[in-house]
Coordinates of C-alpha atoms and ligand atoms in Angstrom, one line a residue:
M1 CA 25.8 39.3 -19.0
H2 CA 24.1 42.2 -17.9
P3 CA 20.6 42.0 -18.8
L4 CA 19.1 45.4 -21.4
P5 CA 18.2 48.5 -19.4
G6 CA 15.5 48.8 -21.9
Y7 CA 14.2 44.7 -21.2
W8 CA 14.3 45.7 -17.2
S9 CA 12.3 49.2 -16.9
C10 CA 9.8 47.3 -19.2
Y11 CA 9.5 44.6 -16.8
R12 CA 9.2 47.0 -14.1
L13 CA 6.4 49.1 -15.3
L14 CA 4.7 45.3 -15.7
L15 CA 5.5 44.3 -12.5
L16 CA 4.1 47.7 -11.5
F17 CA 0.7 47.3 -13.6
S18 CA 0.2 43.9 -12.3
L19 CA 0.4 44.7 -8.4
G20 CA -2.0 47.5 -9.3
V21 CA -4.6 45.8 -10.9
Q22 CA -6.0 42.5 -8.8
G23 CA -9.3 42.1 -10.7
S24 CA -9.7 42.3 -14.5
L25 CA -10.0 46.3 -15.0
G26 CA -10.2 49.2 -12.7
A27 CA -9.4 49.4 -8.5
P28 CA -8.9 46.6 -6.6
S29 CA -12.1 45.5 -5.6
A30 CA -13.7 46.0 -2.0
A31 CA -16.7 43.0 -2.8
P32 CA -16.0 39.7 -1.0
E33 CA -14.9 36.5 -2.8
Q34 CA -13.8 33.2 -2.0
V35 CA -16.2 32.9 0.7
H36 CA -16.1 29.4 2.4
L37 CA -17.2 28.4 5.9
S38 CA -15.5 26.3 8.9
Y39 CA -16.6 25.1 12.3
P40 CA -14.3 26.8 14.9
G41 CA -15.4 24.3 17.2
E42 CA -17.8 25.8 20.0
P43 CA -21.2 24.2 19.5
G44 CA -23.8 26.2 17.8
S45 CA -20.8 28.5 15.6
M46 CA -19.8 29.0 12.2
T47 CA -16.8 31.0 11.1
V48 CA -17.3 32.8 7.4
T49 CA -14.0 33.6 6.0
W50 CA -13.4 35.7 2.4
T51 CA -11.0 38.1 0.6
T52 CA -11.3 41.0 -0.5
W53 CA -8.2 43.5 -2.7
V54 CA -8.4 46.6 -0.2
P55 CA -9.3 46.2 3.3
T56 CA -13.2 47.3 4.3
R57 CA -14.8 46.3 7.4
S58 CA -15.7 42.7 8.2
E59 CA -19.5 42.1 8.7
V60 CA -22.0 39.0 7.9
Q61 CA -26.0 39.7 8.0
F62 CA -28.0 36.7 8.1
G63 CA -31.2 35.7 9.1
L64 CA -33.9 32.4 8.2
Q65 CA -35.6 33.8 5.6
P66 CA -34.8 32.6 2.4
S67 CA -35.2 36.7 1.0
G68 CA -36.1 39.8 2.2
P69 CA -34.1 41.6 4.7
L70 CA -31.2 39.4 6.7
P71 CA -32.0 40.7 10.5
L72 CA -28.7 39.3 12.2
R73 CA -25.5 41.0 12.2
A74 CA -22.3 39.7 13.4
Q75 CA -18.9 41.9 13.4
G76 CA -15.0 40.3 12.8
T77 CA -12.0 41.2 11.8
F78 CA -9.3 41.1 8.8
V79 CA -6.0 40.8 8.7
P80 CA -3.5 41.2 5.8
F81 CA -2.1 38.4 4.3
V82 CA 1.3 39.3 1.6
D83 CA 2.3 36.2 -0.7
G84 CA 5.7 35.0 -0.8
G85 CA 5.8 35.5 -4.2
I86 CA 7.7 37.8 -6.0
L87 CA 4.9 40.3 -6.5
R88 CA 3.7 40.5 -2.8
R89 CA 0.3 40.4 -3.9
K90 CA -1.7 41.2 -0.9
L91 CA -5.2 39.9 0.0
Y92 CA -7.0 40.8 2.8
I93 CA -8.5 37.5 4.6
H94 CA -11.9 38.6 6.9
R95 CA -13.4 36.3 9.6
V96 CA -16.4 36.5 11.5
T97 CA -17.7 34.2 13.6
L98 CA -21.6 33.7 14.0
R99 CA -22.4 32.5 17.1
K100 CA -25.9 30.7 19.3
L101 CA -26.4 29.1 16.2
L102 CA -29.8 26.9 16.1
P103 CA -28.9 23.4 15.6
G104 CA -29.9 21.9 12.3
V105 CA -31.2 25.0 11.3
Q106 CA -31.0 26.3 7.6
Y107 CA -29.6 30.2 7.2
V108 CA -29.0 32.4 4.4
Y109 CA -26.1 35.2 4.7
R110 CA -24.0 37.3 3.1
C111 CA -20.9 39.1 3.8
G112 CA -18.8 42.0 3.2
S113 CA -19.5 45.7 4.3
A114 CA -20.9 48.6 2.9
Q115 CA -18.6 48.9 0.2
G116 CA -19.6 45.8 -1.0
W117 CA -22.0 42.6 -0.4
S118 CA -21.1 38.8 -1.6
R119 CA -24.2 37.1 -2.8
R120 CA -26.2 35.3 -0.5
F121 CA -25.2 31.6 0.6
R122 CA -27.1 29.1 2.9
F123 CA -25.5 26.7 5.3
R124 CA -27.4 24.4 7.8
A125 CA -26.0 25.0 11.3
L126 CA -24.6 21.8 12.9
K127 CA -26.7 19.7 15.4
N128 CA -25.3 19.9 18.9
G129 CA -24.1 16.7 21.0
A130 CA -23.9 13.2 19.9
H131 CA -27.0 11.7 18.8
W132 CA -27.3 12.7 15.3
S133 CA -25.9 11.0 12.2
P134 CA -23.3 13.5 10.2
R135 CA -22.5 12.6 6.4
L136 CA -19.0 13.7 5.4
A137 CA -17.4 14.3 2.2
V138 CA -14.0 13.1 2.6
F139 CA -11.3 13.8 -0.3
G140 CA -7.6 15.1 -1.0
D141 CA -5.5 16.2 -3.4
L142 CA -8.1 19.1 -5.2
G143 CA -6.8 21.1 -7.9
A144 CA -8.0 24.1 -9.3
D145 CA -7.2 22.1 -12.9
N146 CA -8.9 18.9 -13.9
P147 CA -10.8 19.1 -10.3
K148 CA -13.0 16.1 -11.6
A149 CA -14.8 15.9 -8.3
L150 CA -16.0 19.2 -8.1
P151 CA -18.9 19.3 -10.5
R152 CA -20.5 16.4 -8.2
L153 CA -19.6 17.5 -4.9
R154 CA -21.2 20.8 -5.8
R155 CA -24.3 19.2 -6.9
D156 CA -24.6 16.6 -3.8
T157 CA -24.0 19.8 -1.6
Q158 CA -26.7 21.6 -2.8
Q159 CA -29.1 18.7 -2.4
G160 CA -27.9 18.6 1.6
M161 CA -26.7 14.9 1.1
Y162 CA -23.5 16.3 3.5
D163 CA -23.0 17.8 6.8
A164 CA -19.2 19.0 6.4
V165 CA -16.1 18.3 3.7
L166 CA -12.8 16.8 5.1
H167 CA -10.2 17.9 2.7
V168 CA -7.4 15.9 3.3
G169 CA -4.2 18.4 1.9
D170 CA -3.3 19.2 -1.3
F171 CA -5.2 22.1 -2.5
A172 CA -5.1 23.9 -6.0
Y173 CA -1.7 22.8 -7.1
N174 CA -0.8 25.1 -5.4
L175 CA -2.1 28.1 -3.5
D176 CA 0.9 29.8 -3.8
Q177 CA 1.4 29.3 -7.6
D178 CA 1.4 32.3 -10.2
N179 CA 2.0 34.5 -7.3
A180 CA -1.1 33.0 -4.9
R181 CA -3.3 33.7 -8.7
V182 CA -4.1 29.9 -8.9
G183 CA -4.6 29.8 -4.9
D184 CA -7.6 32.6 -5.5
R185 CA -9.1 30.7 -8.4
F186 CA -9.4 27.8 -6.2
M187 CA -10.9 29.6 -3.5
R188 CA -13.5 30.7 -6.0
L189 CA -13.6 27.9 -7.9
I190 CA -15.1 26.1 -4.5
E191 CA -17.1 28.4 -3.0
P192 CA -20.3 26.5 -4.4
V193 CA -19.7 23.9 -2.1
A194 CA -17.5 25.8 0.8
A195 CA -19.5 28.2 1.1
S196 CA -22.1 26.3 2.0
L197 CA -21.3 23.9 4.6
P198 CA -18.0 23.7 6.8
Y199 CA -14.6 23.4 4.7
M200 CA -12.4 21.3 7.0
T201 CA -9.1 20.8 6.2
C202 CA -5.2 20.1 7.0
P203 CA -1.8 20.9 5.6
G204 CA 0.0 18.5 2.0
N205 CA 2.7 19.0 0.8
H206 CA 1.9 21.4 -2.1
E207 CA 0.9 23.7 0.9
E208 CA 4.9 24.0 1.7
R209 CA 5.4 27.0 -0.5
Y210 CA 6.6 30.2 2.7
N211 CA 6.4 28.0 5.5
F212 CA 2.5 27.1 4.6
S213 CA 1.6 30.4 4.5
N214 CA -1.0 30.6 2.1
Y215 CA -2.9 27.6 4.0
K216 CA -2.4 29.3 7.5
A217 CA -3.7 32.6 6.3
R218 CA -6.9 31.2 3.9
F219 CA -8.2 28.6 6.3
S220 CA -9.6 29.1 9.8
M221 CA -9.5 26.2 11.5
P222 CA -10.6 25.2 15.1
G223 CA -7.8 26.1 17.8
D224 CA -4.6 28.7 17.6
N225 CA -2.3 27.0 15.6
E226 CA -3.2 28.6 12.0
G227 CA -4.9 24.9 11.1
L228 CA -1.6 22.9 11.0
W229 CA -3.4 21.0 13.9
Y230 CA -6.3 20.6 15.7
S231 CA -9.6 18.7 16.8
W232 CA -13.3 19.0 17.0
D233 CA -16.1 16.8 17.7
L234 CA -18.9 16.2 15.3
G235 CA -22.0 13.9 16.1
P236 CA -21.1 10.5 17.5
A237 CA -17.2 11.5 16.5
H238 CA -13.8 12.8 17.9
I239 CA -12.2 14.2 14.5
I240 CA -7.9 14.9 14.8
S241 CA -6.5 16.6 11.8
F242 CA -3.0 17.0 11.7
S243 CA 0.3 17.3 9.3
T244 CA 2.2 14.9 8.4
E245 CA 4.3 17.7 6.8
V246 CA 5.9 18.9 10.1
Y247 CA 8.1 15.1 9.3
F248 CA 9.2 16.0 5.9
F249 CA 10.0 19.9 5.8
L250 CA 12.5 19.4 8.5
H251 CA 14.0 23.3 7.5
Y252 CA 10.8 24.7 9.0
G253 CA 11.4 23.5 12.4
R254 CA 12.2 20.0 13.8
H255 CA 10.5 21.1 17.2
L256 CA 7.2 21.0 15.2
V257 CA 7.3 17.2 15.0
Q258 CA 7.7 17.2 18.9
R259 CA 5.2 19.7 19.6
Q260 CA 2.9 18.4 17.4
F261 CA 3.2 14.7 18.5
R262 CA 2.8 15.7 22.5
W263 CA -0.2 17.5 21.5
L264 CA -1.6 14.2 19.7
E265 CA -1.1 12.2 22.8
S266 CA -2.7 14.7 25.1
D267 CA -5.7 15.5 22.6
L268 CA -6.4 11.2 22.4
Q269 CA -6.4 11.1 26.1
K270 CA -8.8 13.5 26.1
A271 CA -10.8 11.8 23.6
N272 CA -10.7 8.6 25.3
K273 CA -11.9 10.3 28.2
N274 CA -14.8 11.3 26.8
R275 CA -15.1 7.9 24.6
A276 CA -18.4 7.1 26.0
A277 CA -20.1 10.2 24.6
R278 CA -17.9 10.6 21.3
P279 CA -17.4 6.9 20.6
W280 CA -15.2 7.1 17.4
I281 CA -12.0 8.8 17.0
I282 CA -11.1 9.6 13.2
T283 CA -7.7 11.5 12.2
M284 CA -7.4 12.9 8.8
G285 CA -3.6 13.6 7.4
H286 CA -1.9 13.9 4.5
R287 CA 0.6 11.6 3.5
P288 CA -0.6 7.9 4.6
M289 CA 1.4 5.1 6.5
Y290 CA 1.1 2.7 4.4
C291 CA -0.3 2.5 0.5
S292 CA 0.8 0.3 -2.8
N293 CA 0.6 2.8 -5.1
A294 CA 3.6 2.1 -7.6
D295 CA 5.8 5.5 -6.6
L296 CA 8.4 5.8 -4.6
D297 CA 6.2 7.9 -2.1
D298 CA 6.9 7.7 1.8
C299 CA 3.7 4.9 2.4
T300 CA 5.7 2.5 -0.2
R301 CA 8.8 2.1 2.2
H302 CA 8.2 -0.5 4.9
E303 CA 9.4 2.2 7.5
S304 CA 7.5 5.3 6.6
K305 CA 8.4 8.5 8.3
V306 CA 4.7 8.9 9.3
R307 CA 4.3 5.4 10.7
K308 CA 7.9 4.6 12.3
G309 CA 8.7 8.6 12.8
L310 CA 11.6 10.4 12.0
Q311 CA 15.0 7.7 11.9
G312 CA 12.7 5.0 12.0
K313 CA 11.9 5.4 16.1
L314 CA 11.1 9.4 16.6
Y315 CA 7.4 10.3 17.5
G316 CA 6.0 7.6 14.6
L317 CA 2.8 7.4 15.0
E318 CA 1.4 4.0 14.3
D319 CA 1.9 3.2 18.0
L320 CA 0.6 6.1 19.4
F321 CA -2.6 5.8 17.5
Y322 CA -3.4 2.1 18.3
K323 CA -2.4 2.7 21.9
Y324 CA -5.6 5.0 21.9
G325 CA -7.7 2.8 20.0
V326 CA -8.1 5.3 17.3
D327 CA -11.0 4.0 15.1
L328 CA -10.4 5.7 11.4
Q329 CA -7.6 7.1 9.5
L330 CA -8.0 9.3 6.7
W331 CA -5.5 9.8 3.9
A332 CA -4.7 11.1 0.9
H333 CA -1.4 11.8 -0.9
E334 CA -1.7 8.7 -3.1
H335 CA -4.4 10.0 -6.3
S336 CA -6.4 6.4 -6.1
Y337 CA -8.7 5.2 -3.8
E338 CA -7.4 2.3 -1.3
R339 CA -8.9 0.6 1.7
L340 CA -6.8 -1.3 4.1
W341 CA -7.6 -4.0 6.2
P342 CA -8.0 -3.3 9.5
I343 CA -4.3 -3.2 10.6
Y344 CA -1.4 -2.4 12.6
N345 CA 2.4 -3.2 12.3
Y346 CA 2.0 -4.9 8.5
Q347 CA -0.3 -7.4 10.6
V348 CA -3.8 -7.7 10.0
F349 CA -6.3 -7.3 12.3
N350 CA -9.6 -8.2 11.1
G351 CA -12.7 -8.9 13.4
S352 CA -13.4 -12.1 11.9
R353 CA -12.8 -14.0 8.6
E354 CA -16.3 -13.1 7.7
M355 CA -16.3 -9.4 8.8
P356 CA -13.4 -8.0 8.7
Y357 CA -14.2 -4.6 9.8
T358 CA -16.7 -5.8 12.6
N359 CA -15.0 -5.6 16.0
P360 CA -11.9 -4.4 14.2
R361 CA -8.9 -4.9 16.2
G362 CA -7.1 -2.7 14.5
P363 CA -7.4 0.9 12.8
V364 CA -9.0 1.2 9.7
H365 CA -6.8 3.3 6.9
I366 CA -8.5 5.0 4.1
I367 CA -6.6 6.6 1.4
T368 CA -8.8 9.1 -0.3
G369 CA -6.5 11.5 -2.9
S370 CA -8.0 11.2 -6.3
A371 CA -10.4 13.9 -5.8
G372 CA -8.4 15.4 -9.8
C373 CA -5.6 17.8 -10.1
E374 CA -3.2 18.6 -13.1
E375 CA -1.0 15.2 -11.7
R376 CA -3.9 12.4 -12.9
L377 CA -4.1 9.8 -11.1
T378 CA -1.2 7.1 -9.7
P379 CA -0.8 3.9 -10.5
F380 CA -0.5 0.6 -7.9
A381 CA 1.8 -1.9 -8.4
V382 CA 0.9 -4.7 -10.1
F383 CA 0.2 -6.9 -6.8
P384 CA -1.7 -5.7 -4.6
R385 CA -0.1 -6.3 -0.8
P386 CA -1.8 -9.0 1.6
W387 CA -3.1 -6.1 4.0
S388 CA -5.2 -4.0 1.2
A389 CA -8.3 -4.7 0.5
V390 CA -9.4 -2.4 -2.4
R391 CA -7.8 -0.3 -4.3
V392 CA -9.8 1.9 -7.1
K393 CA -7.9 4.4 -9.5
E394 CA -10.5 6.2 -10.7
Y395 CA -11.6 9.8 -9.8
G396 CA -14.2 10.6 -7.3
Y397 CA -14.6 11.2 -3.5
T398 CA -15.7 9.3 -0.4
R399 CA -18.7 9.3 1.4
L400 CA -18.9 9.0 5.4
H401 CA -21.7 8.5 7.3
M402 CA -21.4 8.0 11.4
L403 CA -25.0 6.3 12.1
N404 CA -24.1 6.4 15.6
G405 CA -21.5 5.5 18.1
T406 CA -21.2 2.0 16.4
H407 CA -21.6 2.3 13.1
I408 CA -20.1 4.2 10.2
H409 CA -20.6 3.6 6.6
I410 CA -17.9 4.4 3.9
Q411 CA -18.5 4.4 0.3
Q412 CA -16.2 5.1 -2.5
V413 CA -18.3 7.4 -5.5
S414 CA -16.8 7.4 -8.8
D415 CA -16.4 10.0 -11.3
D416 CA -15.1 8.0 -14.1
Q417 CA -18.5 5.7 -13.8
D418 CA -20.7 8.6 -13.2
G419 CA -21.0 8.6 -9.6
K420 CA -21.5 4.7 -9.4
I421 CA -20.5 3.5 -5.9
V422 CA -17.3 1.3 -6.0
D423 CA -16.8 0.6 -2.4
D424 CA -18.7 0.4 0.2
V425 CA -18.3 -1.5 3.8
W426 CA -19.7 -0.8 7.2
V427 CA -17.2 -0.4 10.1
V428 CA -18.4 -1.7 13.5
R429 CA -17.3 -1.4 16.9
P430 CA -18.8 -2.1 19.9
L431 CA -19.8 0.6 22.2
F432 CA -17.4 0.2 25.0
G433 CA -14.0 -1.0 25.3
R434 CA -13.0 0.9 22.8
R435 CA -9.9 2.9 24.8
M436 CA -7.1 0.1 23.0
Y437 CA -7.2 -2.8 21.0
L438 CA -6.5 -6.1 22.5
Ligands
NAG501 C1 7.3 27.9 10.4 O1 6.0 28.1 11.2 C2 5.8 27.2 12.2 C3 4.3 27.5 12.7 O2 3.8 28.6 12.1 C4 6.8 28.0 13.1 O3 6.6 27.4 14.8 C5 8.2 28.4 12.9 O4 8.6 28.8 13.4 C6 8.1 28.5 11.2 N1 9.7 28.0 11.1 C7 10.1 29.0 10.3 C8 11.8 28.8 9.8 O5 9.9 30.5 10.4
NAG502 C1 -8.9 -10.8 6.7 O1 -9.9 -10.9 5.7 C2 -10.2 -11.0 4.4 C3 -12.0 -10.4 4.0 O2 -12.1 -12.0 4.4 C4 -9.3 -11.8 3.8 O3 -9.2 -11.8 2.3 C5 -8.4 -12.1 4.2 O4 -7.1 -13.2 4.1 C6 -8.4 -11.8 5.8 N1 -6.9 -11.4 7.2 C7 -6.4 -12.0 7.3 C8 -4.9 -12.1 7.9 O5 -7.2 -13.0 8.3
NAG503 C1 -26.7 2.1 15.4 O1 -27.1 1.9 13.9 C2 -27.2 0.7 13.3 C3 -27.5 0.7 12.3 O2 -29.1 1.2 11.9 C4 -28.4 0.0 14.2 O3 -28.3 -1.7 13.7 C5 -27.7 -0.1 15.5 O4 -28.1 -0.7 16.5 C6 -27.3 1.1 16.5 N1 -26.8 1.3 17.2 C7 -27.2 1.8 18.4 C8 -25.9 1.7 19.7 O5 -27.9 2.7 18.8
FE2_504 FE1 0.3 15.3 -1.6

């Protein structure tokens, strides 16, 4: 069958038309959009990332006064990003890092160039050192459609409730969808949150297209590894972000499994040397090792790949994280909330029966993937497993408050129940002797 020539020329015309017009009308825009922040890992700094549709200079103007001139300036660079879809849409991604920020101080900024400026946003510079009490919002699996948690997150953020967000993989559904237009829409949608505090990420399965190219291009995480794996310090915690996806999309490179594993081990060794200063080690990765959902995901299998590695033996992460005394593991992927009793190798290691999370003898796992997306919620298997402590099949997200080096407070907020706290737990570990579980 040969398509009609008329059809083809019409199609080509359409193609050309949509290639040329990026905004709703007229010429491609030099105005910044999709503004968001991240912490590059060096004290007193913050990175601003945004998109334009034509190449322009990359500048941030900032200051301390909410109105009036913005006296401080920082320059950065942009890189063109070409999406892998048929239209090969081209975005210009700008990155500017602000430095020597005063800890805990609120700044006002705008980004862009003489060809167009963003509106003004505000953020608070992260405090330095270990002796303060960071508050995080944690969730995964937030889509451009049905983003249930977003209105409350926006309000919480505007009220200054959080110091940072951890988005544990799966964005937009998907960043690459519809020639990456869904990605653009998602990044605009989260702007009121992400332009106001560091929005820290790890890749999920929904970022897989074109070797995670949209994920790598759109976010700016610490280190030089395109945000696939990295770590950073925040108050009393060392936070490690990694890719569970290297275990599943092997055609992008089997070597990535090994490379990441080696990096994780050396990072954990360093973190343990520094454990007296930063007692908490927290990991975030998209697909959990354990879950009790009623699907056929990796975490429902006894020998899940993330837990036990490739072929049930190569580069499994449970042994590694247990060996180095990791305190808390944050996951998503399942569109629900689940908290486990402290666990290692299917055995529950409560601190005590009365206070399971005080001096737990194994890592604590939280699965928080119910922020809302077009795939809706994931049901649970009828009978909870003996290692499952709490299961909530409602939209929501997690609040994590690190009070100090010994106390972390975790709460689950339900958006189905208008912000009601549906889980509330303290994890308490001693200040010393945390480098391994005994
Ligand atoms: C995919 O990306 C990773 C990291 O950027 C790179 O090391 C790998 O070679 C890429 N794989 C392919 C098949 O291009
Ligand atoms: C752990 O603690 C919880 C809460 O007290 C309890 O229900 C559960 O049975 C305990 N598990 C073990 C193995 O002790
Ligand atoms: C940490 O905070 C908790 C709760 O406020 C408090 O009981 C505890 O003594 C603090 N620990 C340290 C080491 O300051
Ligand atoms: Fe997922």
